Short mmCIF file of N, CA and C in Angstrom, two decimals:
data_model
loop_
_atom_site.label_atom_id
_atom_site.label_comp_id
_atom_site.label_asym_id
_atom_site.label_seq_id
_atom_site.Cartn_x
_atom_site.Cartn_y
_atom_site.Cartn_z
N MET A 149 -11.73 -26.66 -15.51
CA MET A 149 -10.39 -26.94 -15.07
C MET A 149 -10.16 -26.26 -13.71
N VAL A 150 -9.64 -26.99 -12.77
CA VAL A 150 -9.36 -26.46 -11.45
C VAL A 150 -7.88 -26.07 -11.39
N ASP A 151 -7.63 -24.83 -10.99
CA ASP A 151 -6.25 -24.38 -10.85
C ASP A 151 -5.68 -24.96 -9.56
N MET A 152 -4.46 -25.43 -9.62
CA MET A 152 -3.82 -26.03 -8.46
C MET A 152 -2.48 -25.34 -8.20
N TRP A 153 -2.17 -25.21 -6.92
CA TRP A 153 -0.88 -24.68 -6.52
C TRP A 153 0.20 -25.72 -6.81
N ILE A 154 1.35 -25.27 -7.26
CA ILE A 154 2.48 -26.14 -7.56
C ILE A 154 3.61 -25.79 -6.60
N ARG A 155 4.11 -26.80 -5.90
CA ARG A 155 5.25 -26.56 -5.01
C ARG A 155 6.49 -26.31 -5.85
N VAL A 156 7.30 -25.35 -5.45
CA VAL A 156 8.53 -25.04 -6.17
C VAL A 156 9.42 -26.28 -6.27
N GLU A 157 9.42 -27.11 -5.22
CA GLU A 157 10.23 -28.34 -5.25
C GLU A 157 9.75 -29.32 -6.32
N ASP A 158 8.47 -29.20 -6.71
CA ASP A 158 7.91 -30.12 -7.70
C ASP A 158 8.07 -29.62 -9.14
N GLY A 159 8.42 -28.37 -9.31
CA GLY A 159 8.60 -27.85 -10.66
C GLY A 159 8.48 -26.35 -10.72
N LEU A 160 9.06 -25.79 -11.75
CA LEU A 160 9.03 -24.35 -12.00
C LEU A 160 8.41 -24.10 -13.37
N PRO A 161 7.94 -22.90 -13.63
CA PRO A 161 7.31 -22.63 -14.93
C PRO A 161 8.27 -22.91 -16.08
N GLU A 162 7.80 -23.66 -17.06
CA GLU A 162 8.60 -23.90 -18.26
C GLU A 162 8.49 -22.73 -19.23
N VAL A 163 7.32 -22.11 -19.25
CA VAL A 163 7.09 -20.92 -20.08
C VAL A 163 6.90 -19.75 -19.14
N PHE A 164 7.81 -18.78 -19.20
CA PHE A 164 7.72 -17.63 -18.30
C PHE A 164 7.85 -16.31 -19.04
N ARG A 165 7.90 -16.36 -20.38
CA ARG A 165 7.91 -15.15 -21.21
C ARG A 165 6.84 -15.28 -22.29
N ASN A 166 6.24 -14.14 -22.64
CA ASN A 166 5.26 -14.17 -23.72
C ASN A 166 5.96 -14.07 -25.07
N GLU A 167 5.20 -14.00 -26.13
CA GLU A 167 5.78 -13.97 -27.49
C GLU A 167 6.61 -12.72 -27.76
N ARG A 168 6.44 -11.67 -26.96
CA ARG A 168 7.22 -10.43 -27.10
C ARG A 168 8.46 -10.44 -26.20
N GLY A 169 8.66 -11.53 -25.45
CA GLY A 169 9.82 -11.64 -24.58
C GLY A 169 9.62 -11.05 -23.19
N GLU A 170 8.39 -10.62 -22.89
CA GLU A 170 8.09 -10.03 -21.58
C GLU A 170 7.83 -11.15 -20.56
N LEU A 171 8.27 -10.91 -19.33
CA LEU A 171 8.02 -11.89 -18.27
C LEU A 171 6.53 -11.98 -17.97
N LEU A 172 6.04 -13.19 -17.75
CA LEU A 172 4.64 -13.42 -17.42
C LEU A 172 4.45 -13.37 -15.91
N PRO A 173 3.36 -12.80 -15.44
CA PRO A 173 3.08 -12.81 -14.00
C PRO A 173 2.50 -14.16 -13.56
N PHE A 174 2.80 -14.55 -12.34
CA PHE A 174 2.26 -15.76 -11.72
C PHE A 174 1.71 -15.38 -10.36
N LEU A 175 0.80 -16.19 -9.85
CA LEU A 175 0.32 -16.04 -8.49
C LEU A 175 1.24 -16.88 -7.62
N VAL A 176 1.79 -16.29 -6.56
CA VAL A 176 2.77 -17.00 -5.73
C VAL A 176 2.41 -16.90 -4.25
N SER A 177 2.93 -17.85 -3.50
CA SER A 177 2.85 -17.84 -2.05
C SER A 177 4.27 -17.95 -1.53
N GLU A 178 4.59 -17.12 -0.55
CA GLU A 178 5.95 -17.10 0.02
C GLU A 178 5.95 -17.62 1.44
N ASN A 179 7.13 -18.00 1.90
CA ASN A 179 7.31 -18.29 3.32
C ASN A 179 6.95 -17.05 4.11
N HIS A 180 6.27 -17.23 5.22
CA HIS A 180 5.95 -16.15 6.15
C HIS A 180 5.05 -15.06 5.56
N SER A 181 4.25 -15.41 4.57
CA SER A 181 3.31 -14.46 3.98
C SER A 181 1.89 -15.00 4.16
N LEU A 182 0.97 -14.13 4.54
CA LEU A 182 -0.41 -14.56 4.76
C LEU A 182 -1.23 -14.63 3.48
N PHE A 183 -0.86 -13.84 2.47
CA PHE A 183 -1.67 -13.73 1.27
C PHE A 183 -0.84 -13.98 0.01
N PRO A 184 -1.41 -14.64 -0.99
CA PRO A 184 -0.72 -14.78 -2.27
C PRO A 184 -0.68 -13.44 -3.00
N HIS A 185 0.25 -13.30 -3.92
CA HIS A 185 0.37 -12.08 -4.72
C HIS A 185 1.03 -12.43 -6.04
N SER A 186 1.08 -11.48 -6.95
CA SER A 186 1.69 -11.74 -8.25
C SER A 186 3.19 -11.48 -8.19
N ALA A 187 3.91 -12.25 -9.00
CA ALA A 187 5.36 -12.12 -9.10
C ALA A 187 5.80 -12.68 -10.45
N PHE A 188 7.06 -12.49 -10.76
CA PHE A 188 7.63 -12.95 -12.02
C PHE A 188 8.74 -13.96 -11.76
N TYR A 189 8.88 -14.93 -12.67
CA TYR A 189 9.98 -15.89 -12.63
C TYR A 189 10.80 -15.64 -13.89
N ASP A 190 12.12 -15.47 -13.74
CA ASP A 190 12.96 -15.16 -14.90
C ASP A 190 13.81 -16.33 -15.36
N GLY A 191 13.49 -17.52 -14.89
CA GLY A 191 14.28 -18.70 -15.24
C GLY A 191 15.30 -19.05 -14.17
N LYS A 192 15.54 -18.12 -13.24
CA LYS A 192 16.50 -18.34 -12.16
C LYS A 192 15.93 -17.99 -10.80
N ALA A 193 15.14 -16.92 -10.72
CA ALA A 193 14.66 -16.43 -9.44
C ALA A 193 13.27 -15.83 -9.59
N TRP A 194 12.54 -15.78 -8.47
CA TRP A 194 11.24 -15.11 -8.39
C TRP A 194 11.47 -13.69 -7.90
N THR A 195 10.81 -12.73 -8.55
CA THR A 195 10.98 -11.33 -8.17
C THR A 195 9.65 -10.58 -8.27
N ASP A 196 9.63 -9.44 -7.60
CA ASP A 196 8.55 -8.46 -7.77
C ASP A 196 9.18 -7.09 -7.59
N ASP A 197 8.38 -6.09 -7.33
CA ASP A 197 8.92 -4.72 -7.20
C ASP A 197 9.84 -4.55 -5.99
N THR A 198 9.78 -5.48 -5.04
CA THR A 198 10.60 -5.36 -3.83
C THR A 198 11.92 -6.10 -3.93
N GLY A 199 12.10 -6.95 -4.93
CA GLY A 199 13.34 -7.71 -5.09
C GLY A 199 13.08 -9.20 -5.18
N GLU A 200 14.09 -10.00 -4.84
CA GLU A 200 13.98 -11.45 -4.91
C GLU A 200 13.08 -11.99 -3.80
N LEU A 201 12.30 -13.03 -4.13
CA LEU A 201 11.31 -13.57 -3.21
C LEU A 201 11.63 -15.01 -2.83
N ASP A 202 11.13 -15.43 -1.67
CA ASP A 202 11.27 -16.81 -1.19
C ASP A 202 9.95 -17.53 -1.45
N VAL A 203 9.71 -17.88 -2.71
CA VAL A 203 8.45 -18.49 -3.14
C VAL A 203 8.46 -19.98 -2.80
N THR A 204 7.34 -20.46 -2.23
CA THR A 204 7.19 -21.88 -1.92
C THR A 204 6.22 -22.57 -2.88
N HIS A 205 5.21 -21.82 -3.38
CA HIS A 205 4.19 -22.36 -4.29
C HIS A 205 3.86 -21.32 -5.35
N TRP A 206 3.44 -21.78 -6.51
CA TRP A 206 3.07 -20.88 -7.60
C TRP A 206 1.95 -21.51 -8.42
N MET A 207 1.31 -20.67 -9.22
CA MET A 207 0.31 -21.12 -10.19
C MET A 207 0.12 -20.01 -11.23
N PRO A 208 -0.31 -20.38 -12.43
CA PRO A 208 -0.62 -19.35 -13.43
C PRO A 208 -1.74 -18.47 -12.90
N LEU A 209 -1.73 -17.22 -13.31
CA LEU A 209 -2.83 -16.32 -12.92
C LEU A 209 -4.12 -16.82 -13.56
N PRO A 210 -5.23 -16.77 -12.82
CA PRO A 210 -6.50 -17.15 -13.43
C PRO A 210 -6.90 -16.13 -14.49
N ARG A 211 -7.76 -16.54 -15.39
CA ARG A 211 -8.25 -15.61 -16.41
C ARG A 211 -9.15 -14.58 -15.76
N PRO A 212 -9.14 -13.37 -16.27
CA PRO A 212 -10.05 -12.34 -15.71
C PRO A 212 -11.50 -12.71 -16.00
N PRO A 213 -12.41 -12.19 -15.19
CA PRO A 213 -13.84 -12.50 -15.40
C PRO A 213 -14.36 -11.90 -16.70
#
């Protein structure tokens, strides 16, 4: 399976919490950012340790090796 970036305009994560109610991390790309990084979606906004983000694309985190 090939992981693909999803444009925010095309859809947002339908599942963003695990079975314990914790937010799931996603790999995101923001406007004006050179590198993707992990962030959380809470059903309304994208956030990380710095606050709300301007995310343009997202994808589930790949499985660890």
